[in-house]
Coordinates of C-alpha atoms and ligand atoms in Angstrom, one line a residue:
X141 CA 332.6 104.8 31.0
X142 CA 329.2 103.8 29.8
X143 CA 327.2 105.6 27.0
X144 CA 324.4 106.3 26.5
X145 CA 322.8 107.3 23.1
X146 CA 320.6 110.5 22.9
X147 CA 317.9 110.9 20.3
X148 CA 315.6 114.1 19.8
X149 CA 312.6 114.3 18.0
X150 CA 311.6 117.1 15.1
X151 CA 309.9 119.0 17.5
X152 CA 313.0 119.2 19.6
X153 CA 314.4 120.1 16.8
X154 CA 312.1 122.8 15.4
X155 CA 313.6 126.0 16.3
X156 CA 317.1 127.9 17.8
X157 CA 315.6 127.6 21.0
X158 CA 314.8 124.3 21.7
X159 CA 318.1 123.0 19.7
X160 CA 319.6 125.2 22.7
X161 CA 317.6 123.4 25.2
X162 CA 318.9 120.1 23.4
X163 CA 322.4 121.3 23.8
X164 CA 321.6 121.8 27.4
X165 CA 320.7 118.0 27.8
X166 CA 323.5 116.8 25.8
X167 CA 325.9 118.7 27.9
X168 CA 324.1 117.9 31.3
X169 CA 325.7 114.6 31.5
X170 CA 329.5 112.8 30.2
X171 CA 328.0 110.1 28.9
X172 CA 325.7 111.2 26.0
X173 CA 328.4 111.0 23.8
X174 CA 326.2 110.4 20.5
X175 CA 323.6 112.2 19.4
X176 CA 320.6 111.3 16.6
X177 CA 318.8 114.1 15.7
X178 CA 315.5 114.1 13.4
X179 CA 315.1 117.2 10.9
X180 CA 313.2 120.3 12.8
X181 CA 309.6 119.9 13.2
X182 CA 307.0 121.8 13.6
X183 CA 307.2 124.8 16.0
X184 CA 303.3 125.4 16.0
X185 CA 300.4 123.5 15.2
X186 CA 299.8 124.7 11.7
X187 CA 303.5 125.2 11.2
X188 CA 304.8 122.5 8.6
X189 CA 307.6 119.4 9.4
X190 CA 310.7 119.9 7.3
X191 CA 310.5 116.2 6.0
X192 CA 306.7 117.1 4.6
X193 CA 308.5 120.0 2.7
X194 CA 311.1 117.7 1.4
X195 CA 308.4 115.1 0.2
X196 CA 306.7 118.5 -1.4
X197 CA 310.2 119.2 -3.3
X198 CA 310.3 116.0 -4.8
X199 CA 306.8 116.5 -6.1
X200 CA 307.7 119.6 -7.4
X201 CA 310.3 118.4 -8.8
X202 CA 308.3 115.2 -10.4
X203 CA 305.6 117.4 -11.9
X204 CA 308.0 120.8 -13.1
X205 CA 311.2 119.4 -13.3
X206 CA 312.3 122.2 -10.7
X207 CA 311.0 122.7 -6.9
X208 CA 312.9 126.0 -6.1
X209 CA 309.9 127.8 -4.4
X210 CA 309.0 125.1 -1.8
X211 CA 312.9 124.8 -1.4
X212 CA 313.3 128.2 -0.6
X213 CA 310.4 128.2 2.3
X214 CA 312.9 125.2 3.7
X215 CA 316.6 127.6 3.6
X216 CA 314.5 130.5 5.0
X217 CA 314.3 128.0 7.9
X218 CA 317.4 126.7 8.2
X219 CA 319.0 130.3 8.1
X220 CA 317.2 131.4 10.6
X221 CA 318.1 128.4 13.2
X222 CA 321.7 129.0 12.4
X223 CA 321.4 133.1 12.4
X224 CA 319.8 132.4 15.7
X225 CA 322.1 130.2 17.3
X226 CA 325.0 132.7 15.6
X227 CA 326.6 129.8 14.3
X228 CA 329.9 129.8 12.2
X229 CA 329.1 127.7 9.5
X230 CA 328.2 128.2 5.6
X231 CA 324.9 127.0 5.7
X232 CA 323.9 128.7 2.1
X233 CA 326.8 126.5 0.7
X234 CA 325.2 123.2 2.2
X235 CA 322.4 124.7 1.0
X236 CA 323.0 125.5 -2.4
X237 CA 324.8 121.7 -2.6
X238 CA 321.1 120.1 -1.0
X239 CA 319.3 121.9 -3.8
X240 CA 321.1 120.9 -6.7
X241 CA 321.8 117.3 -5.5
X242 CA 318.3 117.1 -5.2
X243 CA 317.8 117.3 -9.2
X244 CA 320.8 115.3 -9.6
X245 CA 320.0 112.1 -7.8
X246 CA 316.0 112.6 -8.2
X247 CA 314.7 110.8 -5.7
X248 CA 312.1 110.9 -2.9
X249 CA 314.0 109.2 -0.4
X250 CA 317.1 111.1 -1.3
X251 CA 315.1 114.8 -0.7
X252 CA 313.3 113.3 2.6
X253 CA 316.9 112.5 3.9
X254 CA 318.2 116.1 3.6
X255 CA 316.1 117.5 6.8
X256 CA 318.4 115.2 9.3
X257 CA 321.9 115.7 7.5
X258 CA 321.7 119.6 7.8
X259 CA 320.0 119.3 11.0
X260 CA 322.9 117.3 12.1
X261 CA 324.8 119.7 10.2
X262 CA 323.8 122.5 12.5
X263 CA 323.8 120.3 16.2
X264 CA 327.3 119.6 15.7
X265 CA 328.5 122.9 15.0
X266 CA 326.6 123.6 18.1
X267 CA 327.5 120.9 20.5
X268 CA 331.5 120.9 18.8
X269 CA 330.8 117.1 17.6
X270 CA 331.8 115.4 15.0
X271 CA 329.5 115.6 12.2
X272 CA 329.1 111.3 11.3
X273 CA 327.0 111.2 7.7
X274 CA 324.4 108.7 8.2
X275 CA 324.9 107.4 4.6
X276 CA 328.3 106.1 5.6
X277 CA 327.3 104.0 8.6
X278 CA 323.3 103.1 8.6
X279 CA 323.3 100.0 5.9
X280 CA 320.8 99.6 3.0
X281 CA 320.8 97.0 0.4
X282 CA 320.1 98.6 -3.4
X283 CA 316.6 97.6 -3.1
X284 CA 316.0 100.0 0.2
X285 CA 315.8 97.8 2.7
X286 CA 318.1 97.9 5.8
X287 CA 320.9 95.4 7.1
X288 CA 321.0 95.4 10.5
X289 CA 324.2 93.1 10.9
X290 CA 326.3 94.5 8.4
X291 CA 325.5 98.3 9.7
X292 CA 325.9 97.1 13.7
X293 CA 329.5 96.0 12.7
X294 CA 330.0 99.6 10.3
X295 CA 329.2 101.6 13.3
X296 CA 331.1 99.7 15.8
X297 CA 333.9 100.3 13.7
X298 CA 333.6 103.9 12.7
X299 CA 332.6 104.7 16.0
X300 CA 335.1 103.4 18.4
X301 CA 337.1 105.7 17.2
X302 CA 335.0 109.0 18.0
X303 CA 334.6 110.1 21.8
X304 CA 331.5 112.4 20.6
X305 CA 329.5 112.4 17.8
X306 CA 325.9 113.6 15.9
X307 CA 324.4 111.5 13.2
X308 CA 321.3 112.2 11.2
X309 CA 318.6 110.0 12.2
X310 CA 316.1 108.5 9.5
X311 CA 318.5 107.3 6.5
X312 CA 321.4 105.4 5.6
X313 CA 323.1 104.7 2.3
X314 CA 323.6 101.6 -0.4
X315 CA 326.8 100.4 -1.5
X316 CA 326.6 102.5 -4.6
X317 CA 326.0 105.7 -2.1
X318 CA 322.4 105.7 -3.2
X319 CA 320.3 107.3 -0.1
X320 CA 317.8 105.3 1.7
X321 CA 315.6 106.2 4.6
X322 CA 313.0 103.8 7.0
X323 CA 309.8 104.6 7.0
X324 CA 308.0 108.0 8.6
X325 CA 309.2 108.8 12.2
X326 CA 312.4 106.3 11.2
X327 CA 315.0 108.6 13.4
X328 CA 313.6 106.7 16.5
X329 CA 315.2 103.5 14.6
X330 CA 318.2 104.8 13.7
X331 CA 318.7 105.8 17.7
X332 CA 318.1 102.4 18.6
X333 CA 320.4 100.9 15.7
X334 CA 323.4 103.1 17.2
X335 CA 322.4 102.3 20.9
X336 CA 322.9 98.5 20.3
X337 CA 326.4 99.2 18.0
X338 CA 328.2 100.8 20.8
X339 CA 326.4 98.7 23.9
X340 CA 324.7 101.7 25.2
X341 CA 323.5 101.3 28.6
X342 CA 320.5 103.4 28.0
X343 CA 319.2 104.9 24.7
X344 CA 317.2 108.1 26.1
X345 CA 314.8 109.1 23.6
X346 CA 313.5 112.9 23.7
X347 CA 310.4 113.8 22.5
X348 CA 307.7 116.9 23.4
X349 CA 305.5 114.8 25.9
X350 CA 306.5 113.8 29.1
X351 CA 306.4 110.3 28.1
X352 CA 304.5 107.4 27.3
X353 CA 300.9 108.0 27.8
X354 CA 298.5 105.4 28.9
X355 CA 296.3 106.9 25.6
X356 CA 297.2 109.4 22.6
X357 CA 297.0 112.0 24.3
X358 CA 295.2 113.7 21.1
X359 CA 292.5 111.9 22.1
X360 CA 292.0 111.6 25.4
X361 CA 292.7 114.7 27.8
X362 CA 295.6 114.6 30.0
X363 CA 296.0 110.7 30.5
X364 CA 298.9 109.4 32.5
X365 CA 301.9 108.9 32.1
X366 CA 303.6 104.8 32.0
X367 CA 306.1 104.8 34.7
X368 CA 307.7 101.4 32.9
X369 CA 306.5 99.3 29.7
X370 CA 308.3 96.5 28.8
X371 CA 309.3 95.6 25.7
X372 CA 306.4 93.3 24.4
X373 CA 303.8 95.9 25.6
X374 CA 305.7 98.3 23.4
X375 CA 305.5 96.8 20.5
X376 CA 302.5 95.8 20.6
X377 CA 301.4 99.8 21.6
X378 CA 303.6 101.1 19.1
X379 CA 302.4 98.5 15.9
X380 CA 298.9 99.5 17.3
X381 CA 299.1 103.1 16.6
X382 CA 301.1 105.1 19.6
X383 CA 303.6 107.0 17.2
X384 CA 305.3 108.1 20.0
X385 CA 307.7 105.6 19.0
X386 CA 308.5 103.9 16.1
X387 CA 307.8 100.3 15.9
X388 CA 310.5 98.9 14.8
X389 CA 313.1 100.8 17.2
X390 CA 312.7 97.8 19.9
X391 CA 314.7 95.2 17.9
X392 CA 317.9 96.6 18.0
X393 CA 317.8 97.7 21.6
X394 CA 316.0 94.1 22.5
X395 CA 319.6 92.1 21.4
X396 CA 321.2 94.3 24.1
X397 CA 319.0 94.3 26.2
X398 CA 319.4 98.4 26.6
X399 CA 316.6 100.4 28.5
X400 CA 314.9 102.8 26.3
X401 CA 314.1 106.0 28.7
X402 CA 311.0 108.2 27.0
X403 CA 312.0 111.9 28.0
X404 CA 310.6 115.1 27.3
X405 CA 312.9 118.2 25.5
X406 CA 310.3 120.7 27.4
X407 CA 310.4 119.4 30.9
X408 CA 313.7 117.7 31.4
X409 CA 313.0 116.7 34.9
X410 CA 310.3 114.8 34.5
X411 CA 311.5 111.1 34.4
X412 CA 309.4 110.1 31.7
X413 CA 308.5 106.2 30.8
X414 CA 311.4 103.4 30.7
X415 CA 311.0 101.0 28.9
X416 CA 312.8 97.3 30.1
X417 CA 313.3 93.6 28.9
X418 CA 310.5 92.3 31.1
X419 CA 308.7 93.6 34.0
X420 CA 309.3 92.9 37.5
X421 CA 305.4 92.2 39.9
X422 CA 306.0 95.8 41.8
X423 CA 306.1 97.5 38.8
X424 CA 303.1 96.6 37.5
X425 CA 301.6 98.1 40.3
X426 CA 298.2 95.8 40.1
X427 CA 297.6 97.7 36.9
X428 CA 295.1 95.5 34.5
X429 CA 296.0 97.2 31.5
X430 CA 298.9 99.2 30.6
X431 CA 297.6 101.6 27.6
X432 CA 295.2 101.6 24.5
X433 CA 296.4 102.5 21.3
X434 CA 294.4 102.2 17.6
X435 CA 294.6 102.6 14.6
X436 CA 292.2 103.9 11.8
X437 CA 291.5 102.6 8.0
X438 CA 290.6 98.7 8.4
X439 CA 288.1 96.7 6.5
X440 CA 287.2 93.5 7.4
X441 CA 286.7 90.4 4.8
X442 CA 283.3 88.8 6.2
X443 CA 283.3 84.9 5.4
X444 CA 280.1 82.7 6.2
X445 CA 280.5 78.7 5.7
X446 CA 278.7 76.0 7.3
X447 CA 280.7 73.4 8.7
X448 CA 283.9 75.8 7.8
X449 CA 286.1 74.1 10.9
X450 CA 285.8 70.8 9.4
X451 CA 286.5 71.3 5.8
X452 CA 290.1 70.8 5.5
X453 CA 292.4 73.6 3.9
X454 CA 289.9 76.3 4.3
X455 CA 291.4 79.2 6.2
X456 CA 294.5 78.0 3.7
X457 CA 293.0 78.0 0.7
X458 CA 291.7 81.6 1.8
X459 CA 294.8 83.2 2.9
X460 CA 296.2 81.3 -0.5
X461 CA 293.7 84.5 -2.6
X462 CA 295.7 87.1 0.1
X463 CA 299.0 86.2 -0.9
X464 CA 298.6 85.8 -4.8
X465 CA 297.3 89.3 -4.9
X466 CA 300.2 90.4 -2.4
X467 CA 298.0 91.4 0.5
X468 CA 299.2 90.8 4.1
X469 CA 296.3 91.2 6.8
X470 CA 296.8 92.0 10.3
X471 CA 294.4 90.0 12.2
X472 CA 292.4 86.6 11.8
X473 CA 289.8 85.6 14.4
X474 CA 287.7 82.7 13.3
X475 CA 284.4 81.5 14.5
X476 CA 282.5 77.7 14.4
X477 CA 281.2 79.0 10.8
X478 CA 282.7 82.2 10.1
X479 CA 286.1 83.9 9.4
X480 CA 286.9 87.8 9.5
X481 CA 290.2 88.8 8.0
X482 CA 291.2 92.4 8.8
X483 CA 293.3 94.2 6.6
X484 CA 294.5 97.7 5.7
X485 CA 293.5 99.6 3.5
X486 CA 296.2 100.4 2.0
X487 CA 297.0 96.7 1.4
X488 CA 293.3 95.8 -0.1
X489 CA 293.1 99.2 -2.2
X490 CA 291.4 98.9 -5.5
X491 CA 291.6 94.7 -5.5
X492 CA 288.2 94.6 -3.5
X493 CA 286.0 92.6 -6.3
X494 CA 288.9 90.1 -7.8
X495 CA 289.5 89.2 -4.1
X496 CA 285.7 88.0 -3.5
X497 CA 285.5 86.5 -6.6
X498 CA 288.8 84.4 -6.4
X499 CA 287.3 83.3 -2.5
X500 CA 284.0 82.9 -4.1
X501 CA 285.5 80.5 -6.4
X502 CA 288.1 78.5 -3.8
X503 CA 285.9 78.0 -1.0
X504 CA 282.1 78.6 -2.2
X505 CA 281.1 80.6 1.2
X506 CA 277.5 80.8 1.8
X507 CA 277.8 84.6 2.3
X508 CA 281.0 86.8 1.9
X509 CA 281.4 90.6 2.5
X510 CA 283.9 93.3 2.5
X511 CA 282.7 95.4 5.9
X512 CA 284.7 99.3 5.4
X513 CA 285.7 101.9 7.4
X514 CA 286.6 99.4 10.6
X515 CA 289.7 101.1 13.0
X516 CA 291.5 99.1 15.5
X517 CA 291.7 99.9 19.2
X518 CA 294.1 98.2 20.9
X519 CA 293.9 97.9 24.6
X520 CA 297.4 96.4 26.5
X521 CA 299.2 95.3 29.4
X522 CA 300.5 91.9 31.0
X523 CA 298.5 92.4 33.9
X524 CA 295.3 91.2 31.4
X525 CA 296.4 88.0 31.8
X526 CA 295.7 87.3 35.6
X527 CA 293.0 90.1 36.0
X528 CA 289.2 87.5 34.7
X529 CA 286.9 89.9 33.6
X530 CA 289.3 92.7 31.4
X531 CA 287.2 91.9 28.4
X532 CA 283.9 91.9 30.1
X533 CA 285.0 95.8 31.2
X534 CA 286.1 96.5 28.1
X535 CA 282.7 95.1 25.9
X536 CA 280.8 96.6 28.8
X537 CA 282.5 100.2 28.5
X538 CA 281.4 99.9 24.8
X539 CA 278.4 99.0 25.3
X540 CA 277.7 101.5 27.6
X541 CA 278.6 104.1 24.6
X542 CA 276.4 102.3 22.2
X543 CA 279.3 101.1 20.1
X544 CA 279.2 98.5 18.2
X545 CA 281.9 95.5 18.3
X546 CA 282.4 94.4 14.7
X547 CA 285.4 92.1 15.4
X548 CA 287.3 91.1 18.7
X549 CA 290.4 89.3 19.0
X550 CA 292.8 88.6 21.4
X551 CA 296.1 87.9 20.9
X552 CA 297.9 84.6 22.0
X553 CA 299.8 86.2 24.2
X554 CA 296.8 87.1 26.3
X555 CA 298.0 90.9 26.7
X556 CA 296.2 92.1 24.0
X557 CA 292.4 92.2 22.9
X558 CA 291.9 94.2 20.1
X559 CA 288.5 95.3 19.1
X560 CA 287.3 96.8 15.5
X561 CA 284.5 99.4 15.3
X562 CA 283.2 101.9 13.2
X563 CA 285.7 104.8 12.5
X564 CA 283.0 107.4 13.6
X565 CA 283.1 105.8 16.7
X566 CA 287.0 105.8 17.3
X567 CA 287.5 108.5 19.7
X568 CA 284.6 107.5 21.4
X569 CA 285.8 104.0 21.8
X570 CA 289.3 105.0 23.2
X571 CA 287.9 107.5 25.8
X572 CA 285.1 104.9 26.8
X573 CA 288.1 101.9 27.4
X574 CA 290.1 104.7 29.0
X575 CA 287.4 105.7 31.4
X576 CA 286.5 101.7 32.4
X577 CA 290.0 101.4 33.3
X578 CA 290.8 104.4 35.5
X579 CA 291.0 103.5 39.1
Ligands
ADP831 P1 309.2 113.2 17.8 O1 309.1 114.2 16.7 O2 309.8 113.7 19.0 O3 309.7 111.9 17.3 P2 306.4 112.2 17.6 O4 305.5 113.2 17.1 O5 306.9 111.2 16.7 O6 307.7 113.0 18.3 O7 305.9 111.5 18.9 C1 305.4 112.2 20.0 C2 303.9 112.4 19.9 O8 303.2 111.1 19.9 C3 303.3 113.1 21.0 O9 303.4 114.5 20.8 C4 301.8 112.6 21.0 O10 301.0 113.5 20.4 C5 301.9 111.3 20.2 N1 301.4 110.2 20.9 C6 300.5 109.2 20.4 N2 300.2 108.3 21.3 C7 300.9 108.6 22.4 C8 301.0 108.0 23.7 N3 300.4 106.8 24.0 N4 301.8 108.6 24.6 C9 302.5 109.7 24.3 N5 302.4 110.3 23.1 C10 301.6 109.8 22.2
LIG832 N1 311.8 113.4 9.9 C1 311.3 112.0 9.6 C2 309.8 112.1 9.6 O1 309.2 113.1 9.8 C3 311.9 111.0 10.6 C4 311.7 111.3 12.0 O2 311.3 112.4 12.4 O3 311.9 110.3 12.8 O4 309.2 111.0 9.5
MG833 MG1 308.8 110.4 16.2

């Protein structure tokens, strides 16, 4: 029989009712036969995400050596999901256990893992599933970062021999049984890691919209749904900003080639986006571009040089400053004379000045600046590529807004340009590039 893998999101997760709606969708059809579950959400809009209450714990924890009344806030919730689905289980004794190996291992990625493994907990008691710890099959090395051959070949393993099973998305565990989670929103990766282990012919992914939109749809109002994506314009939407899903969950899925099928916990018939390997013409649909996604919290390192092509070693020499101070940039357009290097802020925090004077001193530019506050926009699809004029539209649309176009670049694969602007004008950007490129 084939399998598919089923993974809901923390709002899917949030409350007794919609893990009863998940149950509902699990049971609906044979072949969900695993199940990766994030840790409950939030169930209104200033309501807070378990994970963010975890993080607060370890704080706590950091700063009083104890974190017992943020803790509590967390077991009132889980009480209540398993007093409300009138579960049989002990959940003060898992519990009580969470809360003191909190302060024994001490650890942020240790606390942050706790939301999926009683929220697994809680899914198997309710779907009558084996309970599979994450921390037993999902590989880390000691220094946190995760080994996708060793943990495809754990799971295989450990899960041939389970019909059904729910695993805690978002962490895994070290040889020494230290905890170690991926980044924010990992649970999408850990679904993808245990579609590929046990060749899942689809790995449906449920989330709280009714799939992938053409634009955050935070941003702009009710934009449409992507009937199919393929893989490339995935990544390249979710790197860009569409946390929908998770970057790095197409790897895993991409060695086998297994469909990833956007779905939505609140409206289960609607078919939501599927994402394939490539694209066939018809689906396409004569679109030009697929969907926009961006990013906020750039800057932009400004390099003037006369002659700057010719001069041999340059852009090396440059990117030579980058890597001594440990900085990796995102984008690199070039001009006859010029150079822009884009990079996050996060990456360039605080090493602003010893970066312009080391380039000051390697290359002597005639001008060099550091140009803040830039976001991204991202604007995508394959059908960019045949379609002359997409950038023209695009430059136009901003134009047309009065936005200013501090950097453009488009990618090699010519089914990208991404433009930087001002971050006051982010929204404004996304809805003007939406807007051009409604039919
Ligand atoms: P989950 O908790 O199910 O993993 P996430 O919050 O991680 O859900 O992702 C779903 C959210 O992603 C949506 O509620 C939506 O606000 C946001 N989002 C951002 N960009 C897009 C997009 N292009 N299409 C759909 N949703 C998007
Ligand atoms: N709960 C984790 C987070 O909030 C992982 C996830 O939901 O995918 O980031
Ligand atoms: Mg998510």
């Amino acid at each position: 029989m084939s399998v598919t893998v089923v993974k809901f999101g923390g709002t899917s997760m949030a409350d007794a009712k919609s893990i009863n709606q998940v149950a509902d969708i699990v049971k609906q059809d044979k072949k969900r036969r695993y199940v990766v579950v994030s840790a409950p959400g939030k169930r209104f809009s200033q309501d807070h995400k378990i994970t963010d209450m975890l993080y607060a714990c370890y704080h706590d924890l950091q700063i009083n050596g104890e974190c017992k009344a943020t803790f509590d806030k967390i077991r009132e919730r889980f009480k209540g999901i398993v007093s409300d689905l009138e579960l049989d289980i002990d959940i003060d004794a898992y519990l009580n256990h969470v809360e003191s190996d909190m302060l024994k291992y001490n650890s942020a990625e240790f606390c942050a893992s706790r939301g999926e493994y009683l929220s697994a907990i809680i899914t198997a008691a309710k779907l009558g599933y084996k309970f599979i710890d994450a921390k037993d099959i999902m590989v880390f090395n000691e220094n946190g970062d995760f080994e996708p051959e060793i943990t495809n070949e754990k799971v295989k393993q450990v899960l041939s021999k389970v019909e059904r099973a729910v695993i805690p998305g978002f962490y895994g565990g070290d040889e020494s049984g230290l905890v170690h989670t991926f980044s924010r929103g990992g649970s999408d990766v850990s679904g993808a890691v245990i579609a590929r282990a046990v060749g899942a012919t689809m790995y449906e992914n449920w989330t709280d919209v009714n799939g992938f939109m053409t634009a955050d749809p935070r941003i702009v109002s009710n934009p449409k749904p992507i009937e199919k994506l393929s893989y490339k314009e995935l990544r390249e939407l979710a790197y860009m900003g569409a946390n929908v899903l998770h970057p790095e969950s197409i790897f895993p899925v991409r060695v086998g080639n297994i469909p990833i099928n956007i779905r939505n916990t609140f409206c289960p018939e609607a078919k939501g986006t599927m994402i394939v390997p490539e694209l066939e013409e018809k689906d396409m649909n004569n679109r030009v571009i697929t969907g926009i996604a961006g990013k906020k919290g750039y800057s932009i390192v400004y390099i003037e040089k006369s002659m700057m092509n010719s001069e041999l070693g340059f852009v090396r020499k440059v990117l030579a400053v980058l890597e001594y101070y440990n900085i990796s940039f995102e984008h690199l357009p070039t001009g006859i004379d010029t150079m822009s290097i884009v990079i996050a802020d996060s990456e360039l925090a605080g090493k602003e000045e010893v970066v312009i004077e080391r380039i000051k001193k390697v290359v002597n530019p005639d001008h060099i600046e550091i140009k803040s506050n830039i976001s991204l926009v991202a604007t995508v699809g394959h059908g960019m590529s045949y379609k002359p004029g997409t950038a023209s539209t695009l430059c136009g649309a901003l134009a047309k807004e009065n936005i200013n176009i501090r950097m453009i670049d488009q990618g090699s694969s010519e089914m990208n340009i991404i433009v930087g602007i001002s971050t006051s004008d982010y929204e404004k950007a996304i809805n003007a590039i939406y807007n051009a490129f409604q039919k």
